[in-house]
Short mmCIF file of C-alpha atoms and ligand atoms in Angstrom, two decimals:
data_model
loop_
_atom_site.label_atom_id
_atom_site.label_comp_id
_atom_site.label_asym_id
_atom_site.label_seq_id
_atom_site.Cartn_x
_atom_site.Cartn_y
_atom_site.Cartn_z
CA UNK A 22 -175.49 61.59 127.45
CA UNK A 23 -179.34 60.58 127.64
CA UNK A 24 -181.98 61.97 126.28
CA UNK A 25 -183.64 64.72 128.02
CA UNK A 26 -186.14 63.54 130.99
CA UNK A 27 -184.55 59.59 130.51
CA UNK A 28 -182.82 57.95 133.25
CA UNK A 29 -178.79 58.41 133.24
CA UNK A 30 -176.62 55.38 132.97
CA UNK A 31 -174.11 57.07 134.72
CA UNK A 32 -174.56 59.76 136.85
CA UNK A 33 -172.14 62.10 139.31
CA UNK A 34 -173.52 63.42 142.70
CA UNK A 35 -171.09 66.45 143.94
CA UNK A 36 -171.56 68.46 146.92
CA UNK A 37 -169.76 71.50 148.17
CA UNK A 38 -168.25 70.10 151.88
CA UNK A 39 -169.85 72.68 154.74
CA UNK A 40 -170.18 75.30 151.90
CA UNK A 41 -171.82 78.19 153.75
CA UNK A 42 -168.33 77.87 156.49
CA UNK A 43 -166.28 77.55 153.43
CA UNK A 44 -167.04 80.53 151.68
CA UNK A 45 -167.16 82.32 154.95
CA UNK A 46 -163.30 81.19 155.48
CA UNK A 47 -162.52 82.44 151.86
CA UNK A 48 -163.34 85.90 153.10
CA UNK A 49 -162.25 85.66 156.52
CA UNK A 50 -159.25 82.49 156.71
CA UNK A 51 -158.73 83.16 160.04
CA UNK A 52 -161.69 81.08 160.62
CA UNK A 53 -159.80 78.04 159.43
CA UNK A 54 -159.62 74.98 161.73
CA UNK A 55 -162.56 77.12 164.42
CA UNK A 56 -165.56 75.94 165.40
CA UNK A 57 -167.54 77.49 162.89
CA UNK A 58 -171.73 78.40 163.34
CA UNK A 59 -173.55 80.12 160.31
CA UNK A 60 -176.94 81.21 161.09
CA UNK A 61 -176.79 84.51 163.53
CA UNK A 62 -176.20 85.51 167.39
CA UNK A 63 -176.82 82.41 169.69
CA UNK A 64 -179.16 84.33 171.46
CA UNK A 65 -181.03 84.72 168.33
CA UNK A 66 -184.49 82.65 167.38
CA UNK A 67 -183.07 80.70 164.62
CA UNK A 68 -181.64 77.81 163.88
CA UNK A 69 -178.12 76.61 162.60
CA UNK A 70 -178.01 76.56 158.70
CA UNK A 71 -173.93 75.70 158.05
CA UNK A 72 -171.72 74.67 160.47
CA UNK A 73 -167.75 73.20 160.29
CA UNK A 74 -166.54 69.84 161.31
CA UNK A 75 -164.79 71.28 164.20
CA UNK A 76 -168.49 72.43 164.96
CA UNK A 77 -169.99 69.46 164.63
CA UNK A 78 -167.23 67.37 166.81
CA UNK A 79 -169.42 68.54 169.66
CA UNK A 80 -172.83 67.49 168.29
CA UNK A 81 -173.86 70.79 166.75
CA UNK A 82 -175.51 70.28 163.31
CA UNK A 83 -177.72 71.64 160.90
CA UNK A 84 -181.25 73.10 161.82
CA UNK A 85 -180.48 72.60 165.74
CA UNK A 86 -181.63 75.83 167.47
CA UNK A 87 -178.73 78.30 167.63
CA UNK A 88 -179.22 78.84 171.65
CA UNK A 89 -178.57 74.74 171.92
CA UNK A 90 -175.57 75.22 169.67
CA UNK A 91 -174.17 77.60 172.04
CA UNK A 92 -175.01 75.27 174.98
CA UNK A 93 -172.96 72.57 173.04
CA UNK A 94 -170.02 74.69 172.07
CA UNK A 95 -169.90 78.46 173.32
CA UNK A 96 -166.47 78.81 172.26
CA UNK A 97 -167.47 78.21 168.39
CA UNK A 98 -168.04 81.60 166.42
CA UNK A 99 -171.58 82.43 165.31
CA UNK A 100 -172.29 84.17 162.16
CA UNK A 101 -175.07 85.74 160.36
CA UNK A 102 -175.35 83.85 157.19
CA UNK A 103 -174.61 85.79 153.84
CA UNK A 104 -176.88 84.59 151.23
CA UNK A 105 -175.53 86.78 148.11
CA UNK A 106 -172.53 85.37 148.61
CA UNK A 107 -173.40 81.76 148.79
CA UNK A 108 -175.35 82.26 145.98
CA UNK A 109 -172.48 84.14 143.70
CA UNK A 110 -170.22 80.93 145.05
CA UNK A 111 -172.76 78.51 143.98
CA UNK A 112 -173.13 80.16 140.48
CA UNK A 113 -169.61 80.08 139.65
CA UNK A 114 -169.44 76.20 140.62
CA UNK A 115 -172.52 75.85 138.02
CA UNK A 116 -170.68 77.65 135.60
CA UNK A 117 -167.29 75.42 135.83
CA UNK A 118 -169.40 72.69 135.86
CA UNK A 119 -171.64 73.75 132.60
CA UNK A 120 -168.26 73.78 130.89
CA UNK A 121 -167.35 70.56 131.33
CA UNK A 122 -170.52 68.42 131.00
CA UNK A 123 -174.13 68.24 129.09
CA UNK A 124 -176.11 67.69 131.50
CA UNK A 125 -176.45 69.40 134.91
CA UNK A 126 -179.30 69.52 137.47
CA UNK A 127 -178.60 71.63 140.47
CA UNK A 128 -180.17 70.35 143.19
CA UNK A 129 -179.58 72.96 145.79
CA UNK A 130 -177.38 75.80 146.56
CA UNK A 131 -174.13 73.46 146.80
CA UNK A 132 -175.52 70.22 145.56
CA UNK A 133 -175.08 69.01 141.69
CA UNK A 134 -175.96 66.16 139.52
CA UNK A 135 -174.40 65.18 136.31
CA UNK A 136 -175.24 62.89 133.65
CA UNK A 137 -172.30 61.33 132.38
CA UNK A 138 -173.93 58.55 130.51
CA UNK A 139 -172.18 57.79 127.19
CA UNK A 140 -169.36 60.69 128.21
CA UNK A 141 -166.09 58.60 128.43
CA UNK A 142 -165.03 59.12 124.83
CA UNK A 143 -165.48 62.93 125.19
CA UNK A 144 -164.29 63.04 128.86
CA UNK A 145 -161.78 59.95 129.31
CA UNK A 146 -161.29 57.66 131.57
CA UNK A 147 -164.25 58.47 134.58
CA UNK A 148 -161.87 58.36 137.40
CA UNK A 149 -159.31 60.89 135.87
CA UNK A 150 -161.87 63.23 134.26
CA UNK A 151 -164.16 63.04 138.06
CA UNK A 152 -160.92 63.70 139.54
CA UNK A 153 -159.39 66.37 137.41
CA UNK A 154 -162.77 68.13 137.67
CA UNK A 155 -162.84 68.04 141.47
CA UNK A 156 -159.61 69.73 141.37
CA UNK A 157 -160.37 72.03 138.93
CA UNK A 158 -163.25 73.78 140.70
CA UNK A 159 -161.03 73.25 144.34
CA UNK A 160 -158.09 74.99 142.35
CA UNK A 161 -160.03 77.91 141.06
CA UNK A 162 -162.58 78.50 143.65
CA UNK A 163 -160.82 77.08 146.53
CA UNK A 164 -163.58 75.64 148.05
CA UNK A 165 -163.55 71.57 148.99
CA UNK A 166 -166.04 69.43 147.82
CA UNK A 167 -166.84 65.43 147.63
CA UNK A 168 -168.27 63.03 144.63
CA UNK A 169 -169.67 60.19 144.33
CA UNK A 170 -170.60 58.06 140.75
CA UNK A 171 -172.97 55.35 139.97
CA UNK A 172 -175.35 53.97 137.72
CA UNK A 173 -178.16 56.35 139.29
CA UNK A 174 -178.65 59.89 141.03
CA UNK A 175 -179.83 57.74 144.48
CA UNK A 176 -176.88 55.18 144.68
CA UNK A 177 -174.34 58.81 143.58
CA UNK A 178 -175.98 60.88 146.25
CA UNK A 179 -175.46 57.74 148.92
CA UNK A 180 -171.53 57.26 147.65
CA UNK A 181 -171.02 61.38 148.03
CA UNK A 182 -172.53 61.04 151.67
CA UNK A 183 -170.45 57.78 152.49
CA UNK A 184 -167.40 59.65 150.65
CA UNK A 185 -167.73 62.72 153.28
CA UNK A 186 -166.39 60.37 155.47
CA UNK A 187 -164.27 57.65 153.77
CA UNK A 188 -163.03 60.13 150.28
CA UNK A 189 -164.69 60.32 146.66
CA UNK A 190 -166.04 57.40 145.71
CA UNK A 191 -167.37 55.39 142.35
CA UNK A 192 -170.11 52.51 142.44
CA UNK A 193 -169.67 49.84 139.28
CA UNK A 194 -172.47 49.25 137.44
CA UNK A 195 -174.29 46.34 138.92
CA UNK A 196 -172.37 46.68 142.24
CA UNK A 197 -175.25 49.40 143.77
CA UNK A 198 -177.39 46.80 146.14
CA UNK A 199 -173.61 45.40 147.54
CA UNK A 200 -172.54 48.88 148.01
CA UNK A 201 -175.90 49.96 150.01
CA UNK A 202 -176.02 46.95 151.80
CA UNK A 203 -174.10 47.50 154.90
CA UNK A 204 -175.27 51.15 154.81
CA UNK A 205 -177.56 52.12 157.93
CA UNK A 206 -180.97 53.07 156.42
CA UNK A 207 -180.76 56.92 157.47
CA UNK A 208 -178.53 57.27 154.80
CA UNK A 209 -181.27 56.53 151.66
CA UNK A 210 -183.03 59.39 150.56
CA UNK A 211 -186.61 59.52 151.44
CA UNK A 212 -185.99 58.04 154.51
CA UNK A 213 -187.29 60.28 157.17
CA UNK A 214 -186.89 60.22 160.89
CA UNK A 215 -190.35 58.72 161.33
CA UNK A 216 -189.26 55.53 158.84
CA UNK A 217 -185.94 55.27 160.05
CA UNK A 218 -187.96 54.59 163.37
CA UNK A 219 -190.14 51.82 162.20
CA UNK A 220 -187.05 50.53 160.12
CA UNK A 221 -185.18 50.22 163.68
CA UNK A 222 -188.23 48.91 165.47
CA UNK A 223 -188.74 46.02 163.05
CA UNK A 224 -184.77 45.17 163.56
CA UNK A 225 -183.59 47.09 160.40
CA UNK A 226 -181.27 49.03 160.83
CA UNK A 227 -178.96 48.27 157.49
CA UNK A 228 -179.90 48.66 153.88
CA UNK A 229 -179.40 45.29 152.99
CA UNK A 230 -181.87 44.28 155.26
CA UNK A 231 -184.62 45.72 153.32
CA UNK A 232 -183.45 44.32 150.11
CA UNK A 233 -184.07 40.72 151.42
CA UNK A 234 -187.23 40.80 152.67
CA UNK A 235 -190.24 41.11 150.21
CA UNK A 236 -191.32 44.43 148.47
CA UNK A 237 -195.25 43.64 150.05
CA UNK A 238 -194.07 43.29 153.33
CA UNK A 239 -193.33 47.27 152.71
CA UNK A 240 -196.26 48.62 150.43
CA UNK A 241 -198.15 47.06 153.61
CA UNK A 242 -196.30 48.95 155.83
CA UNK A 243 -195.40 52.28 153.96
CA UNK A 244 -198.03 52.05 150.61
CA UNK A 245 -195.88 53.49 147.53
CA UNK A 246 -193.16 54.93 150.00
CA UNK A 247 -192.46 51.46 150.43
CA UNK A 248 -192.25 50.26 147.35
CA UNK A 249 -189.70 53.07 146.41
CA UNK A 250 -187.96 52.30 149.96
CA UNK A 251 -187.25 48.17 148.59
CA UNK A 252 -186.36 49.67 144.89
CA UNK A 253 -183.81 52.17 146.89
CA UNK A 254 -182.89 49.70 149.21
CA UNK A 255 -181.63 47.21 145.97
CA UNK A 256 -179.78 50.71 144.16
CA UNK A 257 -182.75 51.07 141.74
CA UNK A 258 -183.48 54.59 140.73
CA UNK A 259 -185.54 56.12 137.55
CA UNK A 260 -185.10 59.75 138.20
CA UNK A 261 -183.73 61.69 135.55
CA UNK A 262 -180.84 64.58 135.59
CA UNK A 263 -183.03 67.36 135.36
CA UNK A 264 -181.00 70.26 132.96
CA UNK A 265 -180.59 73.14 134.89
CA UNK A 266 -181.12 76.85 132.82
CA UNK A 267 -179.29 79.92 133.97
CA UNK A 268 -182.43 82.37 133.77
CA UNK A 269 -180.37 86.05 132.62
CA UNK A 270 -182.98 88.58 133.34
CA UNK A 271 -186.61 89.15 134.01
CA UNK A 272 -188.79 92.00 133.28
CA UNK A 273 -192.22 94.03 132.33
CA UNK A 274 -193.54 96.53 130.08
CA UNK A 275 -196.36 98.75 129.69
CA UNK A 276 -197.95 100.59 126.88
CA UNK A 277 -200.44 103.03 127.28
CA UNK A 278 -203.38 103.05 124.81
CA UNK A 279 -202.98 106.79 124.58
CA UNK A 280 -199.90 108.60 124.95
CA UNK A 281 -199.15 110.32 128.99
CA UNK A 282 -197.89 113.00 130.25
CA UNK A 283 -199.47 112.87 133.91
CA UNK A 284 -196.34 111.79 136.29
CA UNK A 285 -198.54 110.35 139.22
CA UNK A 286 -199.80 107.82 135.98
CA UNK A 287 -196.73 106.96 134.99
CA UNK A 288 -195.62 106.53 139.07
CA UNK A 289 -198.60 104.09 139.55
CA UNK A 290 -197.37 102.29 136.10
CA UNK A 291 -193.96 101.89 137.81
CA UNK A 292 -195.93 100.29 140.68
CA UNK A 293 -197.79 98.06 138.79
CA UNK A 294 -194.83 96.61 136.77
CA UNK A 295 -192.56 96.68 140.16
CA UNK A 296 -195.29 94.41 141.37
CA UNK A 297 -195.01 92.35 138.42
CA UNK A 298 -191.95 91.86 138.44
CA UNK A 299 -191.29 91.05 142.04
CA UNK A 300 -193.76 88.38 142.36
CA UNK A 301 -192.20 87.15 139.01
CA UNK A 302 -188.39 87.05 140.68
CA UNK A 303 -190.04 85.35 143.84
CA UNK A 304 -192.07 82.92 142.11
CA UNK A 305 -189.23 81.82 140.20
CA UNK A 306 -187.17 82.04 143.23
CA UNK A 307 -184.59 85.03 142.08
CA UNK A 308 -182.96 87.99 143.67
CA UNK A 309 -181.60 90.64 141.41
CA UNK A 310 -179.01 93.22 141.49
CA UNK A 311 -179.54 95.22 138.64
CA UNK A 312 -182.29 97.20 137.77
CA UNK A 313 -182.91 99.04 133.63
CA UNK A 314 -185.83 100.90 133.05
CA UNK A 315 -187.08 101.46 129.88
CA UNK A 316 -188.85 104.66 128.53
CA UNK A 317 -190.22 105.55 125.16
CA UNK A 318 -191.18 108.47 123.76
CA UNK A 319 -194.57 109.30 121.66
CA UNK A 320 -192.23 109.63 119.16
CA UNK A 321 -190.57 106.58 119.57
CA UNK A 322 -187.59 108.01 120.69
CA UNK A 323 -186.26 105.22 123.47
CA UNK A 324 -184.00 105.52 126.37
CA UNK A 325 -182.73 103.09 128.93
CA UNK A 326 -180.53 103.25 132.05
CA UNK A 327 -179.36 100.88 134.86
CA UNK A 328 -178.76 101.16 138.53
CA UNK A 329 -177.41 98.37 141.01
CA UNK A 330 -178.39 98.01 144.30
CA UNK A 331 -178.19 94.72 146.98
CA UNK A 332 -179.58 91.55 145.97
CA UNK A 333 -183.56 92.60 146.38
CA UNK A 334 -186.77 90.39 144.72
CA UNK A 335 -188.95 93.18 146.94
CA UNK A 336 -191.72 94.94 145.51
CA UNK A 337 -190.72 98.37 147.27
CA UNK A 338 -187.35 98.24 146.58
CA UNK A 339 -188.09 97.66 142.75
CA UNK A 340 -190.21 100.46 142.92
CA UNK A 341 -187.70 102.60 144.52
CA UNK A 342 -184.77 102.23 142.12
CA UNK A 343 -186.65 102.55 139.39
CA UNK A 344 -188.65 105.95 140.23
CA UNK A 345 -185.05 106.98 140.83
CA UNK A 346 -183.93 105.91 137.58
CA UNK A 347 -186.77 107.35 135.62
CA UNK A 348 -186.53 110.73 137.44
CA UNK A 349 -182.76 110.91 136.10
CA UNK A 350 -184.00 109.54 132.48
CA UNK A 351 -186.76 110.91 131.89
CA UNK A 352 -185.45 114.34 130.21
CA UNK A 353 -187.47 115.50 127.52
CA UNK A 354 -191.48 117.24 128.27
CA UNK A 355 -193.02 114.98 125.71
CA UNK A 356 -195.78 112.28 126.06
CA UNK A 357 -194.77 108.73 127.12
CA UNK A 358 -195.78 105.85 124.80
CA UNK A 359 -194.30 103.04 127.15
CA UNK A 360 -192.21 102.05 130.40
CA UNK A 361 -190.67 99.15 131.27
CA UNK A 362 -188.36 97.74 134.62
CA UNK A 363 -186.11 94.77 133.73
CA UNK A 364 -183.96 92.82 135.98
CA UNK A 365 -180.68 91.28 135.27
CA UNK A 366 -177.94 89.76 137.13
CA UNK A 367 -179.94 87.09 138.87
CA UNK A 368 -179.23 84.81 141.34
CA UNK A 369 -181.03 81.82 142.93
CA UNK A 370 -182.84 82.96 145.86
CA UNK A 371 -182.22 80.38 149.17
CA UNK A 372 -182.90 82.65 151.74
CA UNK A 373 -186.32 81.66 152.70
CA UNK A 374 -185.35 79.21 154.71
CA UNK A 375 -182.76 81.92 156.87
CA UNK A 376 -184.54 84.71 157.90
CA UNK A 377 -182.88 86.47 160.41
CA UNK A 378 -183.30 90.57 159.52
CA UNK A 379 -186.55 91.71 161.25
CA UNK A 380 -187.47 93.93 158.32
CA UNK A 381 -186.81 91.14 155.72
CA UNK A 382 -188.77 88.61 158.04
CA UNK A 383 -191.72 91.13 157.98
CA UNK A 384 -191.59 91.79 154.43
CA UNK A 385 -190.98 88.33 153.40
CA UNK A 386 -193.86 87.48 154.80
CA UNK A 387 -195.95 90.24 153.38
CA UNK A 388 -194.96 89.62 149.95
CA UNK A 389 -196.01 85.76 150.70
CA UNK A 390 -199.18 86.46 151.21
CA UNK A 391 -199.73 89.07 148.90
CA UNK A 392 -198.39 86.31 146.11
CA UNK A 393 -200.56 83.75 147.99
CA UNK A 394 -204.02 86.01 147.37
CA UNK A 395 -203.03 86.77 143.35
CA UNK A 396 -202.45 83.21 143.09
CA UNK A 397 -205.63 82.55 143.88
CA UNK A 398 -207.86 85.25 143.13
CA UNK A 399 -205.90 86.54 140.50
CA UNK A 400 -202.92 88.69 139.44
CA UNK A 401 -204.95 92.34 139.73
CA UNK A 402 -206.73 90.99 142.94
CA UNK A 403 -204.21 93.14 145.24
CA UNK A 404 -202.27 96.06 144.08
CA UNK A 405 -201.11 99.39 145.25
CA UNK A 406 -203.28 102.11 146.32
CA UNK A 407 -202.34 104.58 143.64
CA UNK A 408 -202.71 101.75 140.99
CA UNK A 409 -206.37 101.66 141.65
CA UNK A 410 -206.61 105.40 142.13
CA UNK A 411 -205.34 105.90 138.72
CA UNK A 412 -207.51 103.64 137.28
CA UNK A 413 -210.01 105.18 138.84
CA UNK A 414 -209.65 108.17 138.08
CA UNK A 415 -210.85 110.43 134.99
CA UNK A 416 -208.15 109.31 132.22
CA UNK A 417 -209.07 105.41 133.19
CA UNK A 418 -206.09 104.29 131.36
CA UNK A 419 -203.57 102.74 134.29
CA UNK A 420 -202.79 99.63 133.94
CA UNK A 421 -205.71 97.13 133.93
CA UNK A 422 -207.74 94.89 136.16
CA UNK A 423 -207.41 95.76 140.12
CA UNK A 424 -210.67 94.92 142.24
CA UNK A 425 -209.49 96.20 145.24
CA UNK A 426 -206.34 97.96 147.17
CA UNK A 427 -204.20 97.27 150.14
CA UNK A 428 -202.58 99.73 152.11
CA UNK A 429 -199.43 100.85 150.26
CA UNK A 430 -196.20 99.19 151.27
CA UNK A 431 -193.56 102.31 151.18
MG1 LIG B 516 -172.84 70.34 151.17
#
């Protein structure tokens, strides 16, 4: 293995083949060998985020608008995209995948890399261990995937997308400009649609047409995008495997300066902290499931209890469980020293890019500008109504800091 933040010497690239469809045919198999559209309704706004091979036989692919889809194939079956479940999928590949090597960077939802550098005396051979792992995950999670190794996480990435089509596939160190050559140039990362159509304009359509020419003739053309375009185009690669950490749970407390007893203080404390904690999950990119609150007593006698609920990083619904949860716990008439909400059982958050509820699109949205404005005037700049009331008002002792209140969001 390298050290942390060097370049790997060896490096695996290993992504989940049309994940979203295959987790929807673990649930559902009768969606085997369909025409398969994940994303919503076709006569939804939207676009498509997961689709299956038989899908994309008649052109249909990611981010095309779902109406075109439709146009293309109206005998596929659409289907609203379920996020939670992607997400639980995607954990439990991390997980078999922690298990088995140091190093792990996950890229995206169904995308991994590996450092393997210096590995083959603890793994074995590459091309057992790669392939024994493969089946492993397909054998326990039963969902299909495709590798690729190489010196680098560029040239592995290329030999997964090449593999898609031709099977897994391993690049020998020293063998990465060979193997890109005859590669058309859409297939390098970092090449976007607007350099793939200067590549083709200039009569470039392969990789190994790049690597012959000169690296200026590029930096002219592109500045430092072109530099990194020749370095791609000849397999070379710096980036390091960046280690990826499984965050467990995420929380807040509050302590009063003086002991309460006032309920509508300790509600606007509960608002404040559910505030705190959602822009925390959101910032970080988590959803949770499971929501403790903690309560202590003036005389530092402590209780704690935990609800579920669905996957949520929402302000409101933080708020929501956990007045319920403190109205059940919350037994005993004496003064409160301190409350807390804590989070556990988090996932990674990718549905940003698929919103297709109306109410999540209009909260979503909400709670991105609301982040937006304490990002940059500050984390007190917006809060609750009752917050600021509280603070306000005669005891002074809410939590600390709001300038000024928006409407309230229940
Ligand atoms: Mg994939």
């Amino acid at each position: 293995m390298s050290e942390a933040g060097a370049s790997p010497t060896r490096c695996m690239h290993l992504d989940m083949d049309t994940f979203f469809v295959s987790v929807e045919r673990l649930m559902d198999p009768s969606l085997n060998g369909r025409p398969v559209v994940v994303g919503g309704t076709p006569f939804q706004r939207g676009v498509v985020a997961g689709c299956s091979r038989e899908a994309r036989r008649y052109g249909i692919h990611s981010a095309m608008p779902l109406r075109q889809a439709y146009e293309l194939c109206p005998q596929a079956v659409f289907l609203h995209p379920n996020f939670t479940h992607y997400a639980e999928y995607s954990d439990r590949v991390s997980e078999l995948l922690e298990d088995s090597v140091p190093v792990l960077e996950k890229a995206s939802i169904d995308e991994f890399y590996l450092d393997i550098s210096g590995c083959g005396r603890i793994l074995g051979e590459e091309g057992n261990w790669s392939h024994r792992l493969k089946h492993s995950i397909m054998g326990e999670l039963q969902l299909p995937l495709t590798y690729g190794i190489a010196r680098n996480k560029l040239v592995a990435k290329v030999a997964t997308n090449v593999g898609k089509r031709h099977g897994d596939m391993r690049v020998a160190d020293g063998g990465e400009a060979p193997f890109l050559a005859p590669h058309h140039v859409r297939i390098l990362p970092g090449v976007g649609e607007v350099m793939e159509r200067d590549l083709l304009a200039m009569g470039m359509p392969r990789i190994g047409s790049i690597a012959r020419l000169s690296i200026q003739l590029f930096t002219n053309m592109f500045g430092k995008h072109g530099r990194s375009l020749h370095e791609h185009s000849r397999g070379i690669d710096h980036s390091p495997v960046l280690p990826y950490r499984r965050q467990k749970t995420l929380g807040a407390e509050h302590t009063y300066m003086e002991d309460v007893l006032d309920p509508r203080e300790m509600e606007a404390t509960f608002k404040y902290l559910a505030q705190r904690v959602g822009r925390d999950l959101r910032e970080r990119g988590f959803l949770t499931r499971t929501i403790t609150v903690k309560l202590r007593y003036a005389d530092f006698v402590t209780a704690t209890k935990t609800l579920h609920c669905d996957y949520t990083n929402a302000d409101h619904v933080l708020y929501r469980m956990a007045e319920r949860i403190f109205r059940s716990l919350y037994t005993r008439r004496v003064r409160v020293r301190l409350l807390g909400i804590s989070t556990s059982n988090l996932i990674e958050d990718y549905g940003q890019m698929f919103l297709f509820e109306e109410e999540e699109e209009k909260y979503d949205g909400l709670y991105a500008g609301l982040d937006e404005i304490r990002r940059r005037f500050g984390k007190h700049a917006i809060t609750y109504g009752s917050v600021l009331e509280q603070r306000n008002g005669p005891s002074g002792r809410g939590p600390s800091g709001p300038q000024y209140a928006v409407s309230s969001m229940q």
